[in-house]
């Protein structure tokens, strides 16, 4: 790894997505030269990357990039990487990265190492089989594309002396933009599990949709997102967007609180890379306790109100 | 509409993973293999579109002889044709995508449908790779799809919401749970599928672009402090979350 291109995505007018800062941090730790690449974003948002040690950002300018198109973005990034002879591309394995990283690897005839949770100067580690095993993977090609599992690489502050913003004009035509995003429907009002730092999840142990107020109250106290097991999503108690697991979302928050969830392998597949796990279950032999850092063997209906009250006291709420 | 559905065979989700003696793959002894769960949504979508617009559904997989089983499932669900590209090794996503793309080029499908991920390597790579090799647009993790003439309108899951996208045929999509409710093959169809032909195509040689150096089982670094539900024990846990884990 000599020269890494890190793909940057703005979150709002002031900042980039956390996954972009994570990618910068991961790239910086390899010791290679880094250039940020973006297709949109205000100057303030792009400059915020200086906080994490980035010194150079290049913004691609082209009318076909005004409306997001995964194919146009992939083409623009690939053209830029070739123009500066970069040997490494680092992209978050979020919803955007899942579409563009594999495409870019084909364009650059590069090895693609997806969903890495450790990155070194010449290889990476990644979970496979839903986290039941991990593999050490190396690329056999001069150029390599890595995508990084979100929330695993903690973004570390390391302010750079300054940051310059340059521009790049890719050569694009309509054939590069055959798919376009025409609108984005946000889940208003509540935090999504894939973006939350703390998640409080409920399972069948809650006994009915009406009892999820216990989960919502605790989530409210902690500023957390509400998650769910598949059993309760399939039963219609909770929306599919909250499902954590193999057929739901993969999450790795700092704290995952599993309430009345047994810990089936398919559920663990989505949350076992959480930094800390607290499980509450009345069955002391529930498999969830095998992956938990902290566990309370007890009835959710009794434990959750007490837990909420203690947390409120601690947080001064 | 001619539809190519690419499917894969994966270990059952409850498999206990052990590393094989080669040190880079899983020990297949006693492992039950199934049709990748997301590919059921892909097959169902292909079949529903054929029912609506006419045409054919071809199911294709890359793998060894044992993969004929999932092709038979696809035939039992209603696929018109099944193709096996015989490659036991499946070295990396690229080599699989390359082989599928070469066959797809001879078929000119209007739509290619895949599952959003194979639950073995969880790479989410196949749809965009295949699309790029074929010079086509793609939409990953589609939870809703409408096709009107050549125009495709789809919704896909993103962090914190959904994206609404437009594209045109020919196109590659990958299916998310919720796109449809996969049908169960009926017993007579399962029986009939047993005698349907499966076209076998020899592996097309490719160079793998990535190599697995080693596979390991993850070591749990969990604290594992399990306690009772008394008020003082709950207080201790709250304190530990604050002072030991420092997460609140
Ligand atoms: C292909 C496939 C994919 C799947 N994908 C997913 C997925 O993405 N996500 C997912 O979650 N599951 C998934 N599953 C389903 C999974 O196997 C389990 O069925 C599911 O996770 C169980 O949900 P649960 O833990 O809420 O329910 P249960 O397994 O019924 O567990 C309920 C738990 O609550 C406890 N409990 C009961 N009452 C109380 C109480 N009063 N207080 C405290 N504890 C109590 C019980 O001891 C039990 O442990 C998948 C399955 C398959 C086959």
Coordinates of C-alpha atoms and ligand atoms in Angstrom, one line a residue:
Chain A
X1 CA 0.0 0.0 0.0
X2 CA 1.5 3.3 -1.1
X3 CA -1.3 5.5 -2.1
X4 CA -4.9 5.0 -0.7
X5 CA -8.0 6.7 -2.1
X6 CA -10.6 7.0 0.7
X7 CA -14.2 7.5 -0.5
X8 CA -15.9 10.3 1.6
X9 CA -19.6 10.8 2.0
X10 CA -21.2 13.9 3.5
X11 CA -23.7 13.5 6.3
X12 CA -25.0 17.0 6.3
X13 CA -23.6 20.5 5.7
X14 CA -21.1 20.4 8.5
X15 CA -19.8 16.9 8.6
X16 CA -19.1 13.6 6.8
X17 CA -20.7 10.3 7.7
X18 CA -19.0 8.6 10.7
X19 CA -18.1 5.7 8.3
X20 CA -16.0 8.2 6.3
X21 CA -14.0 9.2 9.4
X22 CA -13.6 5.5 10.3
X23 CA -12.2 4.8 6.8
X24 CA -9.7 7.7 7.1
X25 CA -8.6 6.4 10.5
X26 CA -8.2 2.8 9.2
X27 CA -6.2 4.1 6.1
X28 CA -4.0 6.4 8.2
X29 CA -2.9 3.4 10.4
X30 CA -1.3 1.7 7.4
X31 CA 1.2 4.5 7.0
X32 CA 0.4 5.0 3.3
X33 CA -0.3 8.4 1.5
X34 CA -4.0 9.2 1.6
X35 CA -6.3 11.2 -0.7
X36 CA -9.9 11.7 0.1
X37 CA -12.4 11.5 -2.8
X38 CA -15.9 12.8 -2.8
X39 CA -18.6 13.6 -5.4
X40 CA -20.5 16.0 -3.2
X41 CA -20.3 17.9 0.1
X42 CA -19.8 21.4 1.4
X43 CA -16.4 22.8 2.1
X44 CA -17.1 22.7 5.8
X45 CA -18.1 19.0 5.6
X46 CA -15.1 18.1 3.6
X47 CA -12.7 20.1 5.7
X48 CA -14.0 18.3 8.8
X49 CA -11.9 15.4 7.7
X50 CA -8.8 17.3 8.8
X51 CA -9.7 16.4 12.4
X52 CA -8.9 12.8 11.5
X53 CA -5.6 13.5 9.8
X54 CA -6.6 13.9 6.2
X55 CA -4.6 16.5 4.3
X56 CA -5.9 16.2 0.7
X57 CA -9.4 15.9 -0.7
X58 CA -10.4 15.8 -4.3
X59 CA -14.0 16.5 -5.4
X60 CA -15.2 15.2 -8.7
X61 CA -17.1 17.8 -10.7
X62 CA -19.5 16.7 -13.4
X63 CA -23.2 17.4 -14.2
X64 CA -23.9 13.6 -14.2
X65 CA -22.8 13.5 -10.6
X66 CA -25.4 16.0 -9.4
X67 CA -28.0 13.3 -9.1
X68 CA -26.6 10.2 -7.3
X69 CA -25.8 7.3 -9.6
X70 CA -23.8 4.4 -8.3
X71 CA -22.4 3.7 -11.8
X72 CA -21.3 7.3 -12.4
X73 CA -19.7 7.5 -9.0
X74 CA -17.8 4.2 -9.5
X75 CA -16.6 5.4 -12.9
X76 CA -15.5 8.8 -11.6
X77 CA -13.6 7.3 -8.7
X78 CA -11.9 4.7 -10.9
X79 CA -10.8 7.3 -13.3
X80 CA -9.4 9.4 -10.5
X81 CA -7.6 6.4 -8.9
X82 CA -6.0 5.6 -12.3
X83 CA -5.0 9.2 -12.9
X84 CA -3.0 9.3 -9.7
X85 CA -1.9 5.7 -9.9
X86 CA -3.3 4.8 -6.5
X87 CA -2.8 1.2 -5.5
X88 CA -5.5 1.0 -2.8
X89 CA -9.2 2.1 -2.5
X90 CA -10.9 2.1 0.9
X91 CA -14.7 2.4 1.1
X92 CA -17.1 1.8 3.9
X93 CA -19.2 -1.3 3.5
X94 CA -22.3 0.6 4.1
X95 CA -25.3 0.7 1.6
X96 CA -23.4 3.0 -0.8
X97 CA -20.1 1.1 -0.5
X98 CA -21.8 -2.3 -1.1
X99 CA -22.8 -1.0 -4.6
X100 CA -19.8 0.9 -5.6
X101 CA -16.8 -1.0 -4.2
X102 CA -17.4 -4.3 -6.2
X103 CA -17.9 -2.2 -9.4
X104 CA -14.7 -0.2 -8.9
X105 CA -12.8 -3.5 -8.3
X106 CA -13.9 -4.7 -11.8
X107 CA -13.1 -1.4 -13.4
X108 CA -9.6 -1.4 -12.0
X109 CA -9.0 -5.1 -12.4
X110 CA -8.4 -5.1 -8.6
X111 CA -8.8 -7.7 -5.9
X112 CA -11.8 -6.9 -3.8
X113 CA -11.7 -7.6 -0.1
X114 CA -15.2 -6.8 1.4
X115 CA -16.4 -6.1 4.9
X116 CA -12.9 -6.0 6.6
X117 CA -12.7 -5.6 10.3
X118 CA -8.9 -5.3 10.5
X119 CA -6.7 -3.7 7.9
X120 CA -2.9 -3.9 7.6
X121 CA -0.5 -2.6 5.1
X122 CA -0.8 -5.7 2.8
X123 CA -3.8 -7.7 3.9
X124 CA -7.0 -7.7 5.9
X125 CA -9.1 -9.8 8.2
X126 CA -12.8 -10.2 7.7
X127 CA -15.7 -12.2 9.3
X128 CA -17.3 -15.0 7.3
X129 CA -20.1 -17.5 8.0
X130 CA -22.0 -14.8 9.9
X131 CA -19.1 -14.2 12.2
X132 CA -18.6 -17.8 13.1
X133 CA -15.1 -17.7 11.5
X134 CA -12.7 -15.1 10.3
X135 CA -10.3 -15.1 7.4
X136 CA -7.0 -13.5 6.6
X137 CA -7.2 -12.3 3.0
X138 CA -4.5 -11.0 0.6
X139 CA -4.9 -9.5 -2.8
X140 CA -3.0 -10.9 -5.8
X141 CA -3.3 -7.8 -7.9
X142 CA -1.4 -4.5 -8.2
X143 CA -4.5 -2.6 -7.1
X144 CA -6.9 -3.6 -4.2
X145 CA -10.3 -2.4 -3.1
X146 CA -11.1 -2.9 0.5
X147 CA -14.5 -2.2 2.1
X148 CA -14.7 -1.7 5.8
X149 CA -17.5 -3.0 8.1
X150 CA -19.2 0.1 9.6
X151 CA -18.7 0.9 13.3
X152 CA -15.7 -1.4 13.7
X153 CA -12.8 1.0 13.1
X154 CA -13.3 3.7 15.7
X155 CA -12.6 7.1 14.2
X156 CA -9.7 8.7 16.1
X157 CA -9.0 12.4 16.3
X158 CA -5.6 13.2 14.9
X159 CA -5.8 16.8 13.5
X160 CA -3.8 17.5 10.4
X161 CA -2.0 20.8 10.0
X162 CA -4.3 21.7 7.1
X163 CA -6.4 20.3 4.4
X164 CA -6.5 21.2 0.7
X165 CA -9.5 20.7 -1.5
X166 CA -8.8 20.0 -5.2
X167 CA -11.1 19.1 -8.0
X168 CA -11.2 16.4 -10.7
X169 CA -13.2 16.3 -13.8
X170 CA -14.1 12.8 -14.8
X171 CA -15.0 11.9 -18.4
X172 CA -18.6 10.7 -18.1
X173 CA -21.5 10.3 -20.5
X174 CA -25.1 9.1 -20.1
X175 CA -24.0 5.5 -20.5
X176 CA -22.3 5.8 -17.1
X177 CA -25.5 6.9 -15.3
X178 CA -28.1 4.3 -16.3
X179 CA -29.3 4.0 -12.7
X180 CA -30.2 7.1 -10.6
X181 CA -31.5 7.7 -7.1
X182 CA -34.7 9.8 -7.5
X183 CA -35.5 10.3 -3.9
X184 CA -34.6 9.2 -0.4
X185 CA -37.3 8.2 2.2
X186 CA -35.9 8.8 5.7
X187 CA -37.3 6.9 8.6
X188 CA -38.3 10.1 10.4
X189 CA -38.4 10.5 14.1
X190 CA -36.4 7.5 15.2
X191 CA -32.8 6.4 15.1
X192 CA -31.9 3.5 12.8
X193 CA -30.1 0.5 14.3
X194 CA -27.5 0.7 11.6
X195 CA -26.5 4.2 12.7
X196 CA -26.9 3.9 16.5
X197 CA -24.2 3.8 19.1
X198 CA -26.4 2.0 21.5
X199 CA -29.2 -0.4 20.6
X200 CA -31.9 -1.8 22.9
X201 CA -33.4 -4.9 21.3
X202 CA -36.5 -6.9 22.3
X203 CA -37.5 -10.4 21.5
X204 CA -40.3 -12.8 22.1
X205 CA -39.7 -12.6 25.8
X206 CA -41.6 -9.3 25.7
X207 CA -44.8 -11.3 25.2
X208 CA -46.6 -8.7 23.0
X209 CA -46.2 -5.5 21.0
X210 CA -47.7 -3.4 23.7
X211 CA -44.8 -4.2 26.1
X212 CA -42.2 -2.7 23.8
X213 CA -42.8 0.5 25.6
X214 CA -40.4 -1.0 28.1
X215 CA -37.8 -1.2 25.3
X216 CA -38.7 2.3 24.0
X217 CA -38.4 3.9 27.4
X218 CA -34.9 2.4 28.0
X219 CA -33.9 3.4 24.5
X220 CA -35.2 6.9 25.2
X221 CA -33.1 7.2 28.4
X222 CA -29.9 6.1 26.5
X223 CA -30.6 7.9 23.2
X224 CA -30.5 4.5 21.7
X225 CA -32.2 2.8 18.7
X226 CA -34.8 0.1 19.1
X227 CA -33.9 -3.3 17.6
X228 CA -35.8 -6.5 17.4
X229 CA -35.4 -10.3 16.8
X230 CA -36.9 -11.9 13.8
X231 CA -39.5 -13.7 15.9
X232 CA -41.1 -10.4 16.8
X233 CA -40.8 -8.9 13.4
X234 CA -42.4 -12.0 11.8
X235 CA -45.2 -11.8 14.4
X236 CA -45.8 -8.2 13.2
X237 CA -45.0 -6.6 16.6
X238 CA -42.2 -4.5 15.1
X239 CA -41.2 -3.2 11.6
X240 CA -38.7 -5.1 9.5
X241 CA -36.3 -2.1 9.6
X242 CA -35.6 -2.9 13.2
X243 CA -34.6 -6.6 12.7
X244 CA -31.1 -7.4 13.7
X245 CA -29.5 -10.6 12.4
X246 CA -28.7 -12.6 9.4
X247 CA -31.8 -11.6 7.5
X248 CA -31.9 -8.2 9.1
X249 CA -29.2 -5.7 9.8
X250 CA -25.7 -6.3 10.9
X251 CA -24.8 -3.9 13.7
X252 CA -21.8 -3.2 15.8
X253 CA -22.8 -0.5 18.3
X254 CA -20.7 0.2 21.5
X255 CA -23.5 -1.3 23.5
X256 CA -26.1 -3.8 22.6
X257 CA -28.8 -4.6 25.1
X258 CA -30.7 -7.8 24.3
X259 CA -34.0 -8.2 26.2
X260 CA -35.9 -11.4 26.1
X261 CA -33.9 -12.6 23.1
X262 CA -32.7 -16.2 23.2
X263 CA -29.6 -15.6 21.1
X264 CA -30.2 -17.9 18.1
X265 CA -27.2 -18.1 15.7
X266 CA -29.0 -16.0 13.1
X267 CA -29.5 -13.3 15.6
X268 CA -25.9 -13.4 16.9
X269 CA -24.8 -13.1 13.2
X270 CA -26.1 -9.6 13.2
X271 CA -24.8 -8.3 16.6
X272 CA -21.9 -10.4 17.9
X273 CA -19.4 -7.8 16.8
X274 CA -20.9 -5.2 19.1
X275 CA -18.3 -3.8 21.5
X276 CA -20.2 -4.6 24.6
X277 CA -23.3 -6.8 25.1
X278 CA -25.8 -6.8 28.0
X279 CA -28.3 -9.6 28.0
X280 CA -31.5 -9.9 30.1
X281 CA -33.2 -13.2 30.0
X282 CA -35.0 -15.3 32.5
X283 CA -33.4 -18.5 31.3
X284 CA -29.8 -18.7 32.7
X285 CA -28.9 -21.2 29.9
X286 CA -30.0 -19.0 27.0
X287 CA -27.3 -18.9 24.4
X288 CA -27.3 -15.1 24.4
X289 CA -25.4 -15.2 27.7
X290 CA -22.5 -17.0 25.9
X291 CA -21.7 -13.8 23.9
X292 CA -22.6 -11.3 26.7
X293 CA -20.2 -9.1 28.6
X294 CA -22.9 -8.5 31.2
X295 CA -26.0 -10.6 31.9
X296 CA -29.0 -10.3 34.2
X297 CA -30.9 -13.5 34.7
X298 CA -34.3 -12.3 35.4
X299 CA -37.8 -11.3 34.1
X300 CA -37.7 -8.4 31.6
X301 CA -40.9 -7.0 33.1
X302 CA -39.2 -6.6 36.5
X303 CA -35.6 -5.9 35.4
X304 CA -36.2 -3.2 32.7
X305 CA -38.1 -0.7 34.9
X306 CA -35.4 -0.9 37.5
X307 CA -32.6 -0.7 35.0
X308 CA -34.2 2.3 33.4
X309 CA -34.6 4.0 36.7
X310 CA -30.9 3.4 37.7
X311 CA -29.7 4.6 34.3
X312 CA -31.8 7.7 34.6
X313 CA -30.3 8.4 38.0
X314 CA -26.8 7.9 36.6
X315 CA -27.4 10.1 33.6
X316 CA -29.1 12.8 35.7
X317 CA -32.4 12.5 33.8
Chain B
X1 CA -38.9 -11.2 -20.4
X2 CA -36.0 -13.5 -20.1
X3 CA -34.7 -13.7 -16.6
X4 CA -31.5 -15.2 -15.2
X5 CA -31.6 -16.0 -11.5
X6 CA -28.2 -16.7 -10.0
X7 CA -28.3 -18.8 -6.9
X8 CA -25.8 -20.4 -4.5
X9 CA -25.6 -23.3 -2.1
X10 CA -24.5 -22.4 1.4
X11 CA -24.2 -24.2 4.8
X12 CA -27.4 -24.2 6.8
X13 CA -27.5 -21.2 9.1
X14 CA -27.3 -23.4 12.2
X15 CA -24.0 -25.0 11.1
X16 CA -21.3 -25.3 13.7
X17 CA -18.2 -24.0 11.8
X18 CA -14.9 -25.9 12.1
X19 CA -11.8 -25.1 10.1
X20 CA -10.8 -27.9 7.6
X21 CA -7.3 -29.4 7.5
X22 CA -6.3 -27.0 4.7
X23 CA -6.6 -24.2 7.2
X24 CA -8.4 -21.9 4.8
X25 CA -11.9 -23.3 4.5
X26 CA -14.6 -24.9 6.6
X27 CA -14.8 -28.6 7.4
X28 CA -17.7 -29.8 5.3
X29 CA -18.2 -33.1 7.3
X30 CA -21.7 -33.4 8.5
X31 CA -22.7 -29.9 7.2
X32 CA -26.1 -29.6 5.7
X33 CA -26.2 -27.4 2.6
X34 CA -29.2 -25.4 1.6
X35 CA -30.3 -22.9 -1.0
X36 CA -29.0 -19.5 0.1
X37 CA -32.1 -17.9 1.9
X38 CA -31.9 -14.6 -0.1
X39 CA -31.9 -16.5 -3.4
X40 CA -35.4 -17.7 -2.6
X41 CA -36.5 -14.1 -2.9
X42 CA -34.6 -13.8 -6.1
X43 CA -36.2 -16.9 -7.6
X44 CA -39.7 -15.9 -6.5
X45 CA -39.2 -12.4 -8.1
X46 CA -38.1 -14.0 -11.3
X47 CA -41.1 -16.3 -11.3
X48 CA -43.6 -13.6 -10.6
X49 CA -42.2 -11.4 -13.3
X50 CA -42.5 -14.3 -15.8
X51 CA -46.1 -14.8 -14.7
X52 CA -46.8 -11.2 -15.4
X53 CA -44.8 -10.5 -18.6
X54 CA -44.2 -14.0 -20.0
X55 CA -40.7 -15.3 -21.0
X56 CA -38.4 -17.7 -19.2
X57 CA -36.7 -18.1 -15.9
X58 CA -33.2 -19.7 -16.0
X59 CA -31.6 -20.7 -12.7
X60 CA -27.8 -20.8 -12.7
X61 CA -25.2 -21.7 -10.1
X62 CA -21.5 -22.1 -10.0
X63 CA -20.3 -25.0 -8.0
X64 CA -19.8 -28.8 -7.7
X65 CA -22.2 -31.6 -8.4
X66 CA -23.9 -31.3 -5.0
X67 CA -25.2 -27.9 -6.2
X68 CA -27.6 -29.7 -8.5
X69 CA -29.8 -30.0 -5.4
X70 CA -30.5 -26.2 -5.3
X71 CA -31.1 -26.2 -9.1
X72 CA -33.7 -28.9 -8.6
X73 CA -35.3 -26.7 -5.9
X74 CA -35.4 -23.9 -8.5
X75 CA -36.9 -26.1 -11.1
X76 CA -39.5 -27.4 -8.6
X77 CA -40.4 -23.8 -7.7
X78 CA -41.0 -23.2 -11.5
X79 CA -37.8 -22.3 -13.2
X80 CA -37.8 -23.3 -16.9
X81 CA -34.1 -24.2 -17.2
X82 CA -31.2 -24.9 -14.9
X83 CA -27.5 -24.4 -15.6
X84 CA -24.5 -25.6 -13.5
X85 CA -21.1 -24.1 -14.2
X86 CA -18.9 -26.8 -12.8
X87 CA -16.3 -25.2 -10.6
X88 CA -15.7 -26.9 -7.3
X89 CA -13.2 -24.2 -6.2
X90 CA -15.1 -20.9 -6.5
X91 CA -11.8 -19.2 -5.8
X92 CA -13.2 -15.7 -5.2
X93 CA -16.2 -13.5 -6.0
X94 CA -14.5 -12.3 -9.1
X95 CA -14.0 -15.7 -10.6
X96 CA -17.6 -16.6 -10.0
X97 CA -18.9 -13.3 -11.4
X98 CA -16.6 -13.7 -14.4
X99 CA -17.9 -17.2 -15.2
X100 CA -21.5 -16.1 -14.8
X101 CA -20.9 -13.0 -17.0
X102 CA -19.5 -15.1 -19.8
X103 CA -22.5 -17.4 -19.9
X104 CA -24.9 -14.5 -19.4
X105 CA -23.4 -12.8 -22.5
X106 CA -24.6 -15.8 -24.6
X107 CA -28.1 -15.5 -23.2
X108 CA -28.8 -11.8 -23.3
X109 CA -31.2 -11.8 -20.4
X110 CA -33.4 -8.7 -19.8
X111 CA -33.1 -9.0 -16.1
X112 CA -30.6 -10.8 -13.8
X113 CA -31.8 -11.4 -10.2
X114 CA -29.6 -12.5 -7.3
X115 CA -29.9 -12.7 -3.5
X116 CA -28.5 -9.6 -1.8
X117 CA -25.7 -11.8 -0.3
X118 CA -24.6 -15.4 0.1
X119 CA -24.6 -16.2 3.7
X120 CA -21.3 -18.0 3.6
X121 CA -18.9 -15.3 2.6
X122 CA -21.4 -12.4 3.1
X123 CA -19.6 -10.3 0.4
X124 CA -22.6 -8.5 -1.2
X125 CA -20.3 -8.4 -4.2
X126 CA -21.9 -10.5 -6.9
X127 CA -24.7 -8.2 -8.3
X128 CA -22.5 -5.1 -8.9
X129 CA -19.5 -7.2 -10.1
X130 CA -21.6 -9.1 -12.6
X131 CA -23.4 -5.9 -13.8
X132 CA -20.0 -4.2 -14.3
X133 CA -18.7 -7.1 -16.3
X134 CA -21.8 -7.0 -18.4
X135 CA -21.8 -3.2 -18.7
X136 CA -25.3 -3.0 -17.0
X137 CA -26.8 -0.9 -14.3
X138 CA -27.6 -2.6 -11.0
X139 CA -29.5 -2.1 -7.8
X140 CA -28.6 -3.9 -4.6
X141 CA -30.8 -4.9 -1.7
X142 CA -34.1 -4.3 -3.5
X143 CA -37.1 -4.4 -1.3
X144 CA -39.7 -3.3 -3.8
X145 CA -39.7 -3.5 -7.6
X146 CA -41.9 -2.4 -10.4
X147 CA -41.2 -2.8 -14.1
X148 CA -43.1 -0.8 -16.8
X149 CA -42.0 -1.4 -20.3
X150 CA -38.2 -0.9 -20.1
X151 CA -38.4 1.3 -17.0
X152 CA -37.5 -0.1 -13.6
X153 CA -38.5 1.6 -10.4
X154 CA -37.1 0.1 -7.2
X155 CA -36.7 0.8 -3.5
X156 CA -33.6 -0.4 -1.7
X157 CA -32.7 -0.3 2.0
X158 CA -30.1 2.1 3.2
X159 CA -29.0 3.2 6.6
X160 CA -31.9 5.1 8.2
X161 CA -34.4 4.8 5.3
X162 CA -34.9 3.8 1.7
X163 CA -33.6 5.0 -1.6
X164 CA -36.0 5.2 -4.6
X165 CA -34.2 4.5 -7.8
X166 CA -34.9 4.4 -11.5
X167 CA -33.1 2.4 -14.1
X168 CA -33.9 0.5 -17.3
X169 CA -33.7 -3.0 -18.6
X170 CA -31.4 -4.8 -19.1
X171 CA -30.4 -4.6 -15.4
X172 CA -29.1 -6.6 -12.5
X173 CA -30.9 -6.5 -9.1
X174 CA -30.2 -8.2 -5.8
X175 CA -33.1 -9.2 -3.6
X176 CA -33.7 -8.2 0.0
X177 CA -36.0 -9.9 2.4
X178 CA -39.5 -8.4 2.1
X179 CA -39.4 -8.2 -1.7
X180 CA -41.9 -11.0 -1.9
X181 CA -43.0 -14.2 -0.2
X182 CA -41.2 -17.1 -1.7
X183 CA -43.4 -20.0 -2.7
X184 CA -42.9 -23.5 -1.4
X185 CA -42.4 -26.1 -4.1
X186 CA -45.3 -28.6 -4.3
X187 CA -44.6 -32.3 -3.9
X188 CA -45.6 -33.2 -7.5
X189 CA -43.3 -30.4 -8.8
X190 CA -40.5 -31.6 -6.6
X191 CA -40.9 -35.1 -8.1
X192 CA -41.0 -33.7 -11.7
X193 CA -38.0 -31.6 -11.1
X194 CA -35.9 -34.7 -10.3
X195 CA -36.1 -35.8 -14.0
X196 CA -35.6 -32.4 -15.6
X197 CA -32.3 -31.8 -17.4
X198 CA -29.6 -29.7 -15.9
X199 CA -27.2 -28.2 -18.4
X200 CA -23.6 -28.6 -17.3
X201 CA -20.9 -26.2 -18.5
X202 CA -17.3 -26.8 -17.7
X203 CA -15.5 -24.2 -15.6
X204 CA -13.9 -21.3 -17.4
X205 CA -10.5 -20.7 -16.0
X206 CA -9.8 -17.5 -14.3
X207 CA -7.2 -16.2 -12.0
X208 CA -8.4 -15.5 -8.5
X209 CA -7.8 -11.9 -7.5
X210 CA -7.7 -12.5 -3.8
X211 CA -6.5 -15.4 -1.7
X212 CA -7.5 -16.6 1.7
X213 CA -4.3 -17.1 3.8
X214 CA -5.9 -18.6 6.9
X215 CA -9.2 -19.2 8.5
X216 CA -9.7 -19.0 12.3
X217 CA -12.5 -19.3 14.7
X218 CA -13.0 -16.0 16.6
X219 CA -11.9 -16.0 20.2
X220 CA -14.4 -14.5 22.5
X221 CA -13.0 -11.7 24.5
X222 CA -16.3 -11.2 26.4
X223 CA -16.2 -10.2 30.1
X224 CA -19.0 -12.7 30.8
X225 CA -20.2 -11.3 34.1
X226 CA -23.7 -12.8 34.6
X227 CA -25.6 -11.9 37.7
X228 CA -29.0 -12.1 39.3
X229 CA -31.9 -9.6 39.1
X230 CA -31.8 -8.0 42.6
X231 CA -31.7 -4.2 42.7
X232 CA -28.2 -4.1 44.0
X233 CA -27.0 -6.4 41.2
X234 CA -28.6 -4.2 38.6
X235 CA -26.9 -1.2 40.2
X236 CA -23.6 -3.0 39.8
X237 CA -24.2 -3.7 36.2
X238 CA -25.1 0.0 35.6
X239 CA -21.9 1.0 37.3
X240 CA -19.9 -1.5 35.3
X241 CA -21.3 -0.1 32.0
X242 CA -20.3 3.3 33.1
X243 CA -16.9 2.7 34.6
X244 CA -15.6 -0.6 33.2
X245 CA -17.0 -0.6 29.7
X246 CA -17.4 3.2 29.6
X247 CA -20.2 3.0 27.1
X248 CA -22.6 5.2 29.0
Ligands
LIG1 C1 -32.7 -18.5 7.5 C2 -33.0 -17.9 8.9 C3 -32.7 -16.6 9.1 C4 -33.0 -16.0 10.3 N1 -32.6 -14.7 10.5 C5 -32.8 -14.1 11.7 C6 -32.5 -12.7 11.9 O1 -32.0 -12.0 11.0 N2 -32.7 -12.2 13.2 C7 -33.2 -12.9 14.2 O2 -33.3 -12.4 15.3 N3 -33.6 -14.2 14.0 C8 -33.4 -14.8 12.8 N4 -33.8 -16.1 12.6 C9 -34.7 -16.7 13.6 C10 -33.9 -17.3 14.8 O3 -33.6 -18.6 14.5 C11 -34.8 -17.3 16.0 O4 -36.0 -18.0 15.8 C12 -35.2 -15.9 16.5 O5 -34.0 -15.1 16.6 C13 -35.8 -16.0 17.9 O6 -36.2 -14.8 18.4 P1 -36.3 -14.5 20.0 O7 -35.0 -14.7 20.6 O8 -37.0 -13.2 20.1 O9 -37.4 -15.6 20.4 P2 -37.1 -17.0 21.3 O10 -36.1 -17.8 20.6 O11 -38.5 -17.5 21.4 O12 -36.6 -16.4 22.6 C14 -37.3 -15.7 23.6 C15 -36.4 -15.6 24.8 O13 -37.0 -14.8 25.7 C16 -36.8 -15.4 27.0 N5 -37.9 -14.9 27.8 C17 -39.2 -15.3 27.8 N6 -40.0 -14.6 28.7 C18 -39.1 -13.8 29.3 C19 -39.3 -12.8 30.3 N7 -40.5 -12.5 30.9 N8 -38.2 -12.2 30.8 C20 -37.0 -12.4 30.2 N9 -36.8 -13.3 29.2 C21 -37.8 -14.0 28.8 C22 -36.8 -16.9 26.8 O14 -36.0 -17.5 27.8 C23 -36.1 -17.0 25.4 O15 -34.7 -17.1 25.6 C24 -33.6 -16.7 11.4 C25 -33.9 -18.1 11.1 C26 -33.6 -18.7 9.9 C27 -33.9 -20.1 9.8

